[in-house]
Short mmCIF file of C-alpha atoms in Angstrom, two decimals:
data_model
loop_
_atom_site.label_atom_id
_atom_site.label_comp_id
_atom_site.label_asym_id
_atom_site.label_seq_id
_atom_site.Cartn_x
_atom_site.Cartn_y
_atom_site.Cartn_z
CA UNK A 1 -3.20 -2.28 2.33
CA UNK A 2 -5.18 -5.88 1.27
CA UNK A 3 -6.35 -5.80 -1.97
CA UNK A 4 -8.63 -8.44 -3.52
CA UNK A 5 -7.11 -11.47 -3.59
CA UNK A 6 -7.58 -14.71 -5.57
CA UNK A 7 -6.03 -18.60 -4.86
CA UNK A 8 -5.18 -20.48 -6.03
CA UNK A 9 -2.94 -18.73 -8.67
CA UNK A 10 -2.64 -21.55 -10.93
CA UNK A 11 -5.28 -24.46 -11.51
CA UNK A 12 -3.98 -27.47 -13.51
CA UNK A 13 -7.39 -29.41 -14.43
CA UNK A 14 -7.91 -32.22 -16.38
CA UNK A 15 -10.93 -32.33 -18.95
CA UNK A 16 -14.12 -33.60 -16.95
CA UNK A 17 -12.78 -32.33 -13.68
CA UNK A 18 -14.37 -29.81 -11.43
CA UNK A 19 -12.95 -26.74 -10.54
CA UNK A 20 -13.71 -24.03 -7.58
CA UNK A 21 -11.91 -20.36 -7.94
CA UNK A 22 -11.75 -18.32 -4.62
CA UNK A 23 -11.79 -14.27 -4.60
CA UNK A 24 -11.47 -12.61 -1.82
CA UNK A 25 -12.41 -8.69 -2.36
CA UNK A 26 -11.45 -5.74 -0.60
CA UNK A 27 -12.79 -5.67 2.68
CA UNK A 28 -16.67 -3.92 2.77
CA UNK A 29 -16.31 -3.66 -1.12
CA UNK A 30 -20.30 -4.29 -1.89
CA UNK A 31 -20.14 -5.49 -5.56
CA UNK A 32 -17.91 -8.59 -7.02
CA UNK A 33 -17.39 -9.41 -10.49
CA UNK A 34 -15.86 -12.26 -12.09
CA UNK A 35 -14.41 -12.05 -15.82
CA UNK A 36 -12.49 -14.20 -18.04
CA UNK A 37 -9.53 -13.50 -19.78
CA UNK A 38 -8.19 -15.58 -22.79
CA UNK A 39 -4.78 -15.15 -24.19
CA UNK A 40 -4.64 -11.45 -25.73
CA UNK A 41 -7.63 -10.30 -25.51
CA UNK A 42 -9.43 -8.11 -22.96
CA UNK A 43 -11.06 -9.43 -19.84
CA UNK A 44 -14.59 -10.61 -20.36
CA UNK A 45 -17.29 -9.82 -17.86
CA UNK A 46 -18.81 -12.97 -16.59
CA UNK A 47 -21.12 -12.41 -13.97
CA UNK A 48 -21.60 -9.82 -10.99
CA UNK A 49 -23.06 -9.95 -6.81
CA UNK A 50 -24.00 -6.81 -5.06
CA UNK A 51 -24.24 -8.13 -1.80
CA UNK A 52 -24.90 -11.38 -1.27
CA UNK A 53 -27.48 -11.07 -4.53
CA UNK A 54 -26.19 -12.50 -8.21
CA UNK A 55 -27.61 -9.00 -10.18
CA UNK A 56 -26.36 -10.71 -13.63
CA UNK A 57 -25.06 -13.58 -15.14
CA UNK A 58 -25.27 -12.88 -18.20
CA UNK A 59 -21.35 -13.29 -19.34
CA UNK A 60 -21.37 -17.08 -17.60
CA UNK A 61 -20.73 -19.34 -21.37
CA UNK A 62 -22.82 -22.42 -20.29
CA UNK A 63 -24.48 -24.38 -16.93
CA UNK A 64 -21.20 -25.63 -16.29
CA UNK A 65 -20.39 -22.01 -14.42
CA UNK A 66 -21.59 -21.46 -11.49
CA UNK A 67 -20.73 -18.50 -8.44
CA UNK A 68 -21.96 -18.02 -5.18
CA UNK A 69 -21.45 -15.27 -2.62
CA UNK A 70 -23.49 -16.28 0.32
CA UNK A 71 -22.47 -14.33 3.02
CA UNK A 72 -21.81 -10.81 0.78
CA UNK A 73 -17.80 -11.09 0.77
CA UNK A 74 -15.98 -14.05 -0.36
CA UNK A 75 -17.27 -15.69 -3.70
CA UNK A 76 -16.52 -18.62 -5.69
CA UNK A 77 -16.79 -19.52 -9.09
CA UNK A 78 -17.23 -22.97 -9.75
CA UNK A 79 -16.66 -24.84 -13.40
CA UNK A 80 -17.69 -27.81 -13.89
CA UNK A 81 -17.29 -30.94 -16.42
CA UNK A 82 -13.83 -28.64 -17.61
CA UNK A 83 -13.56 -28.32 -21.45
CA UNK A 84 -10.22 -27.16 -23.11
CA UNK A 85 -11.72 -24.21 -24.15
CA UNK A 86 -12.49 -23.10 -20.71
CA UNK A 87 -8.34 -22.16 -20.40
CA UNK A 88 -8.44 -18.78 -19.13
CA UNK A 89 -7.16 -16.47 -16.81
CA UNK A 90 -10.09 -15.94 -14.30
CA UNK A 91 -9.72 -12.22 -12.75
CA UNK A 92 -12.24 -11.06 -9.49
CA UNK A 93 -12.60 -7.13 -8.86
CA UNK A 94 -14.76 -5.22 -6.57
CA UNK A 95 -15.85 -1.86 -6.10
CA UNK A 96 -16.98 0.22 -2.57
CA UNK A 97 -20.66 1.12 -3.03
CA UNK A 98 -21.93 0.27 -6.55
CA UNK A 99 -22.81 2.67 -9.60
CA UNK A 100 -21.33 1.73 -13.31
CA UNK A 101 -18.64 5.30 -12.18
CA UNK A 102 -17.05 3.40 -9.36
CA UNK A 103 -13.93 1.61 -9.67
CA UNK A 104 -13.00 -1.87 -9.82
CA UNK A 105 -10.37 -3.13 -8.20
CA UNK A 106 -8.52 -6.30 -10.03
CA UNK A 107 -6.96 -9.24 -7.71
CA UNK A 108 -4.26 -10.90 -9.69
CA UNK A 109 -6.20 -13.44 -10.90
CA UNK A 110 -6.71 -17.23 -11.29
CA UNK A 111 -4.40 -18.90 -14.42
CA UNK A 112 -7.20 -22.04 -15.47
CA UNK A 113 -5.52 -24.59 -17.70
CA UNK A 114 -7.07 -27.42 -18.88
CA UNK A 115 -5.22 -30.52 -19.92
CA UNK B 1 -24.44 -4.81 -26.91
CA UNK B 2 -21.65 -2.10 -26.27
CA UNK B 3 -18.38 -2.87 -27.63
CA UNK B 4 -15.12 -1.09 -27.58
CA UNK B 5 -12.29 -1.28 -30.13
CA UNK B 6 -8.46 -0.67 -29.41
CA UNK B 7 -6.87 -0.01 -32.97
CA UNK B 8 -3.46 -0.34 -32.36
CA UNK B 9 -2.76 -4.04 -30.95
CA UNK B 10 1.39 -3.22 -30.61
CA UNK B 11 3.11 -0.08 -29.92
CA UNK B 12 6.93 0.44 -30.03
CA UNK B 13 8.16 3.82 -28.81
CA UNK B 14 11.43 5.63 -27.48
CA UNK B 15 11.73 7.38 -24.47
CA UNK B 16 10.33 10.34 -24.32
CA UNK B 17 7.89 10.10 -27.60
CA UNK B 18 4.61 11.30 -27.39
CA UNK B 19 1.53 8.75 -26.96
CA UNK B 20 -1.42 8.38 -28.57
CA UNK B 21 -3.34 5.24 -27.65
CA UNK B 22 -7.23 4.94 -29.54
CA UNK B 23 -10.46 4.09 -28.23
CA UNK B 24 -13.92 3.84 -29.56
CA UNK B 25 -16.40 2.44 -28.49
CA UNK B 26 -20.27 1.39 -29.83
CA UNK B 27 -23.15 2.69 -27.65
CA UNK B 28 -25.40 5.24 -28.08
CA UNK B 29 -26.25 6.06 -24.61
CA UNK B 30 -24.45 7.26 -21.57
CA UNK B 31 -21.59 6.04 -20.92
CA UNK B 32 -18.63 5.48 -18.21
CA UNK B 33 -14.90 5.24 -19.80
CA UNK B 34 -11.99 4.02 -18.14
CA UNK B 35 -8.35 2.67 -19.01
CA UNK B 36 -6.64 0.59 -17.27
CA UNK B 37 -3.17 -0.36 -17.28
CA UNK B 38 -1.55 -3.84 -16.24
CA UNK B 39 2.54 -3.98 -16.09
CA UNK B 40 4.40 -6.94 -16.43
CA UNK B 41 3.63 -9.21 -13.43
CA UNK B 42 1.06 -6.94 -11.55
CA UNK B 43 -2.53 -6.70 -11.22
CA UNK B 44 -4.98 -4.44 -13.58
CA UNK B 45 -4.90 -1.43 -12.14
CA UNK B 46 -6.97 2.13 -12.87
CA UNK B 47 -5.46 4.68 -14.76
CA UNK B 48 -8.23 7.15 -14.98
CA UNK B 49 -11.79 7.28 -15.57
CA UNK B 50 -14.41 9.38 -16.60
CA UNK B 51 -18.28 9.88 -15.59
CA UNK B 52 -19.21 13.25 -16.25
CA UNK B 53 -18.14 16.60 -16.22
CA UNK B 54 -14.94 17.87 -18.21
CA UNK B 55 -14.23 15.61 -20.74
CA UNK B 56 -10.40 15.86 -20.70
CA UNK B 57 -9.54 13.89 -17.55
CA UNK B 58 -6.52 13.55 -16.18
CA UNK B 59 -5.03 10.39 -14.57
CA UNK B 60 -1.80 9.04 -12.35
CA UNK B 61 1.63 8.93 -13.81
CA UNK B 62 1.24 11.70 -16.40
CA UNK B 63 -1.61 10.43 -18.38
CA UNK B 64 -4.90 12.24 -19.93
CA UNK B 65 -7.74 10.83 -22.13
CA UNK B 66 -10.29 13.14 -23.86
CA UNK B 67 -13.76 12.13 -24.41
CA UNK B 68 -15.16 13.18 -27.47
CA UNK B 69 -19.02 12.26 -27.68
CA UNK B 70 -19.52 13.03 -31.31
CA UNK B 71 -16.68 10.53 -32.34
CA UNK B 72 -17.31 7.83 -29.67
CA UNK B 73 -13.84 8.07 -28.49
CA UNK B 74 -11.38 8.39 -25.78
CA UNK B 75 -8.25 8.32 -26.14
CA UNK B 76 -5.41 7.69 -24.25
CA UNK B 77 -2.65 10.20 -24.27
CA UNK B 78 0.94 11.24 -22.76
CA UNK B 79 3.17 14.17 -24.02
CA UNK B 80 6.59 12.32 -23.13
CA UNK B 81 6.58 8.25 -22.17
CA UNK B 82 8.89 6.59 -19.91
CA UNK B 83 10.76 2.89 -19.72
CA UNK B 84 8.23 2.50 -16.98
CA UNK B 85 5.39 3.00 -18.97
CA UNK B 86 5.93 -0.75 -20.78
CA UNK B 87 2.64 -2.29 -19.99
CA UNK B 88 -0.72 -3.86 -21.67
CA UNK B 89 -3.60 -0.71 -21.42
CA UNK B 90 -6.86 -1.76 -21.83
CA UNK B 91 -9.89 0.80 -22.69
CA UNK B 92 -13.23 -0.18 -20.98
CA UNK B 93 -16.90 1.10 -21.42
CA UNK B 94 -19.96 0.77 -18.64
CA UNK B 95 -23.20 1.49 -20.12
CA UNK B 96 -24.89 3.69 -17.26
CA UNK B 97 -28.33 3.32 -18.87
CA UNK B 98 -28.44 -0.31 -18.17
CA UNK B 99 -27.87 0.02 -14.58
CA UNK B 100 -25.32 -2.56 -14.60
CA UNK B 101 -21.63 -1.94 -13.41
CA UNK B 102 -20.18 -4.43 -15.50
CA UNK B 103 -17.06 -3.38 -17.72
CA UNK B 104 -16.80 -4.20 -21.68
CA UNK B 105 -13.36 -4.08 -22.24
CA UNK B 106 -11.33 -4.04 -25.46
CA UNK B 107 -8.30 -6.37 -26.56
CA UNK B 108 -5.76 -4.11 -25.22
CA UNK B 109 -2.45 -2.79 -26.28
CA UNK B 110 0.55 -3.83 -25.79
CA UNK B 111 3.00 -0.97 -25.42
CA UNK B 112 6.54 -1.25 -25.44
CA UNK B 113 9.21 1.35 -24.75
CA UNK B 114 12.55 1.21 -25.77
CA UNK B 115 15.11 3.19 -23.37
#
């Protein structure tokens, strides 16, 4: 069955350059999430939609991050200006109904390097 | 801020050894645990969770993890591991009192079995 998927799988960026990350979750999933993962550690939560709505965006590091969910199923994350230290792997996961009990389901995430 | 913390960042083990992965975390309140597992080249993927009820859960492939309130823990366990069970495990935390879904996850551990 379709999971969540993410393109593209690999982003090559150059510092200064803007960059847009595509999830696509499980079909009728009602919350996204967006984390970052660094090289070995754990992922970080970044920010989270129920819906079309942006419930927290707390995680997001600086203005230069930026996601969007407009119609309640595809999002986009969106990094601007790229710094070196934005290098990550940038995983999307949704979940069916909401509730902190349900679980996420990972896509296979977005490798972000930064030259 | 919750936090969790995986002690053991490496794990070597032969075939058929028993497994004992740890996992506390820092928040007073109530709490959803999960671990989740990501093999070599695949997507994070659930292993088992727990909400509420008995606090020894039981998950896919042979794995349990007991959640012991008084000690903030839950750890991951497995009488007798397999080749197959190579893979990065990753404890996670959701703080039900905030309302939030978001996942705090640890750093992870890489486990490695040796046939």
């Amino acid at each position: 069955g379709a999971g969540v998927s993410q393109s593209p799988r690999y982003k090559v960026a150059k510092r200064g350059q803007d960059v847009a990350l595509r999830c696509d979750p499980i079909s009728g999933h009602v919350s996204l999430f967006w984390y970052q993962q660094a090289l070995g550690q754990g992922p970080e939560f970044l920010t989270y939609f129920q819906n079309e709505a942006q419930l927290d965006k707390s995680g997001l590091p600086s203005d230069r991050f930026f996601a969007e969910r407009p119609e309640g199923s595809v999002s986009t994350l969106k990094i601007q200006r790229t710094q070196q230290e934005d290098s990550a792997v940038y995983l999307c996961a949704s979940s069916s109904s909401g509730g902190g009990a349900d679980t996420q389901y990972f896509g296979p995430g977005t490798r972000l390097t930064v030259l | 801020a919750q936090s969790v913390s995986q002690h053991n960042h490496h794990v070597i083990l032969s075939e058929a050894a028993s497994l004992e992965l740890g996992c506390n975390y820092s928040y007073g309140g109530t709490v959803n645990l999960f671990w989740y597992v990501q093999y070599p080249g695949q997507h994070l993927q659930l292993l088992l969770k727990y909400f509420s009820g008995d606090p020894l859960v039981k998950g896919i492939k042979g794995f349990e993890a007991e959640f012991i309130k008084s000690k903030f823990s839950f750890n991951l366990r497995k009488p007798s591991v397999q080749w197959s069970d190579t893979a990065e495990y990753f404890c996670a935390v959701n703080a039900y009192d905030f309302g939030n879904e978001k996942l705090t996850f640890g750093t992870g551990t890489r486990l490695t079995i040796i046939p």
